[in-house]
PDB file of C-alpha atoms in Angstrom:
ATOM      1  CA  UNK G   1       0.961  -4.225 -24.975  1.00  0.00           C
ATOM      2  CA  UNK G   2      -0.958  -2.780 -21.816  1.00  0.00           C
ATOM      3  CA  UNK G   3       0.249   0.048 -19.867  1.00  0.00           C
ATOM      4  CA  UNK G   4       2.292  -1.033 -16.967  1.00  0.00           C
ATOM      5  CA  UNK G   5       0.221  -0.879 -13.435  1.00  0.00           C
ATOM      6  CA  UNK G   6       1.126   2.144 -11.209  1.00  0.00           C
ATOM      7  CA  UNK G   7       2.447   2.182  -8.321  1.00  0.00           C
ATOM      8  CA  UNK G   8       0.643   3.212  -5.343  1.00  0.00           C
ATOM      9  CA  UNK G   9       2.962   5.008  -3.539  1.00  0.00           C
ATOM     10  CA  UNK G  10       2.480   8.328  -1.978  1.00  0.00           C
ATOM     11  CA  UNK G  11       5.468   9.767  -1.370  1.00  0.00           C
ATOM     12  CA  UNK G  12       5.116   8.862   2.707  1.00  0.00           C
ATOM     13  CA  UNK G  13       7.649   6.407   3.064  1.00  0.00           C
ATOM     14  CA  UNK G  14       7.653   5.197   6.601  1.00  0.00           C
ATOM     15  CA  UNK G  15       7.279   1.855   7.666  1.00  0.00           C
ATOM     16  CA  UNK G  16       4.808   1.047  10.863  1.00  0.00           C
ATOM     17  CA  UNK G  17       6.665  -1.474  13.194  1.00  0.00           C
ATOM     18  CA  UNK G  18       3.637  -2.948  14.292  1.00  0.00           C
ATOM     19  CA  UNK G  19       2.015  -3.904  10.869  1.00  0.00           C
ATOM     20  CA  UNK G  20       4.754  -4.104   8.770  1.00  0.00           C
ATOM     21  CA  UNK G  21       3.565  -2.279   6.072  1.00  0.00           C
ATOM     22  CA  UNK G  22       4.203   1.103   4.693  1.00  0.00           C
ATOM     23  CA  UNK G  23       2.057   3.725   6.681  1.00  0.00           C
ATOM     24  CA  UNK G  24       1.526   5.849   3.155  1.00  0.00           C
ATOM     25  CA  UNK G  25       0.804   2.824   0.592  1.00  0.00           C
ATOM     26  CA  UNK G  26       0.229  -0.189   2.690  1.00  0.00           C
ATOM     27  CA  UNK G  27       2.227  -2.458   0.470  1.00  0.00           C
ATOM     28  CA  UNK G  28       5.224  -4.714   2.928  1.00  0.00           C
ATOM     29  CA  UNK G  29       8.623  -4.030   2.332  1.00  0.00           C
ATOM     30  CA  UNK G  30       9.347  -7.062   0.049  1.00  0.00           C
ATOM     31  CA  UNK G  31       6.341  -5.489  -2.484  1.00  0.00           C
ATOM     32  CA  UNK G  32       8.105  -2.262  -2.425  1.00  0.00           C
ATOM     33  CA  UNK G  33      11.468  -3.624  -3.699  1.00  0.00           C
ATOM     34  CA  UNK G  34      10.094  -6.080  -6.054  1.00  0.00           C
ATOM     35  CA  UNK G  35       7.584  -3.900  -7.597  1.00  0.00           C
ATOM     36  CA  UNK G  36       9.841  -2.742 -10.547  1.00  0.00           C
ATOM     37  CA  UNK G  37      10.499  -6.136 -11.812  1.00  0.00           C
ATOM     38  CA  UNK G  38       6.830  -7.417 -10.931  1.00  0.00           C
ATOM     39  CA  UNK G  39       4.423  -8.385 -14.072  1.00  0.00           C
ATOM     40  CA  UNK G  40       1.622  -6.615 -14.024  1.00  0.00           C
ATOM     41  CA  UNK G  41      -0.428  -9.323 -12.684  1.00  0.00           C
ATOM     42  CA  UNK G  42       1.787  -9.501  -9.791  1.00  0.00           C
ATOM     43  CA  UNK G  43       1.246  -5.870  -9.107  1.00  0.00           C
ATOM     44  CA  UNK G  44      -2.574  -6.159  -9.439  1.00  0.00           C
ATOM     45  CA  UNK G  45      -1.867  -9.082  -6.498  1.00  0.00           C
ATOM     46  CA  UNK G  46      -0.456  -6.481  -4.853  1.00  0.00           C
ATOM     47  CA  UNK G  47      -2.821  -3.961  -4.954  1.00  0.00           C
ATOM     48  CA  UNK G  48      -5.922  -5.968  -3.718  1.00  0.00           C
ATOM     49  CA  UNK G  49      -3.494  -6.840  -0.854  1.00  0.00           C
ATOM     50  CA  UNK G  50      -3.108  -3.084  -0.520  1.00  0.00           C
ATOM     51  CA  UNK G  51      -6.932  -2.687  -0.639  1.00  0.00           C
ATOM     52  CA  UNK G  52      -7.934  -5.421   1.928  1.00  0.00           C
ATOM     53  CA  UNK G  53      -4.869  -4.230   4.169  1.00  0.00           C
ATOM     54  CA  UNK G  54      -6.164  -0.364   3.928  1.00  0.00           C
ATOM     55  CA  UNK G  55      -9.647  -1.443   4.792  1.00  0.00           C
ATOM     56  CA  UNK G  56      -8.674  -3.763   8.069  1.00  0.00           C
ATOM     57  CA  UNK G  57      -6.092  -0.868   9.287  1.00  0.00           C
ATOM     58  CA  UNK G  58      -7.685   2.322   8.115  1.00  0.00           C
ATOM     59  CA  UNK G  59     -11.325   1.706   7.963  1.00  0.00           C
ATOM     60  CA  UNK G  60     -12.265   5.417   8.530  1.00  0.00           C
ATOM     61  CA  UNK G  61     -10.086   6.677   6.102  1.00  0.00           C
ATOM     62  CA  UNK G  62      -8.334  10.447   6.917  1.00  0.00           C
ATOM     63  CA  UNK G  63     -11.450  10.481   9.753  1.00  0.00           C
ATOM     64  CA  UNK G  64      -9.732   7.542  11.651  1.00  0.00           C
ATOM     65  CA  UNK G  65      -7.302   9.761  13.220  1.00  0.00           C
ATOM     66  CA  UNK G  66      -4.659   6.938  13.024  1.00  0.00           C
ATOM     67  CA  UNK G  67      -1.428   6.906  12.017  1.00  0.00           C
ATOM     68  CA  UNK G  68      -1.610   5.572   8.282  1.00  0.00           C
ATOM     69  CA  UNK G  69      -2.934   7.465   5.008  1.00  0.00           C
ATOM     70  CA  UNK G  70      -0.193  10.125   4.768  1.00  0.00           C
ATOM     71  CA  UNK G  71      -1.545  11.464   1.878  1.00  0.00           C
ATOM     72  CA  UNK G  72      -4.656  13.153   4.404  1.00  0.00           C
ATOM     73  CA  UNK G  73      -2.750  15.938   5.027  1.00  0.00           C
ATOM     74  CA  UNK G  74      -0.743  14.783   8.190  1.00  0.00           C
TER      75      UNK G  74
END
């Protein structure tokens, strides 16, 4: 059986009202709740949603200045 995917949260819990998404892992609300009971494939869904959402919002990474990517040391 493979290992179940992690999750990618971050411990920065705080929703942006603009975007929708969480400003630490970028997943939506609705991801966050059903990520427990999600199959892994659903989770890997997830995180390329993550990925494409991180790159469109964050493209700079911790050099953006913005108000996502908790885990830069904000």
């Amino acid at each position: 059986m493979m290992p179940a995917v992690a999750s990618p949260c971050i411990n920065i819990c705080r929703m942006d009202d603009d975007t929708g998404f969480c400003r630490g892992c970028f997943r939506t609300i609705e991801e966050i709740a059903a990520w427990s009971g999600s199959s892994n494939d659903r989770r890997w869904q997830i995180l390329l949603a993550v990925e494409r959402r991180r790159r469109d919002h964050d493209p700079l990474g911790c050099a953006s200045g913005g108000e996502f990517r908790g885990q830069c040391g904000r």
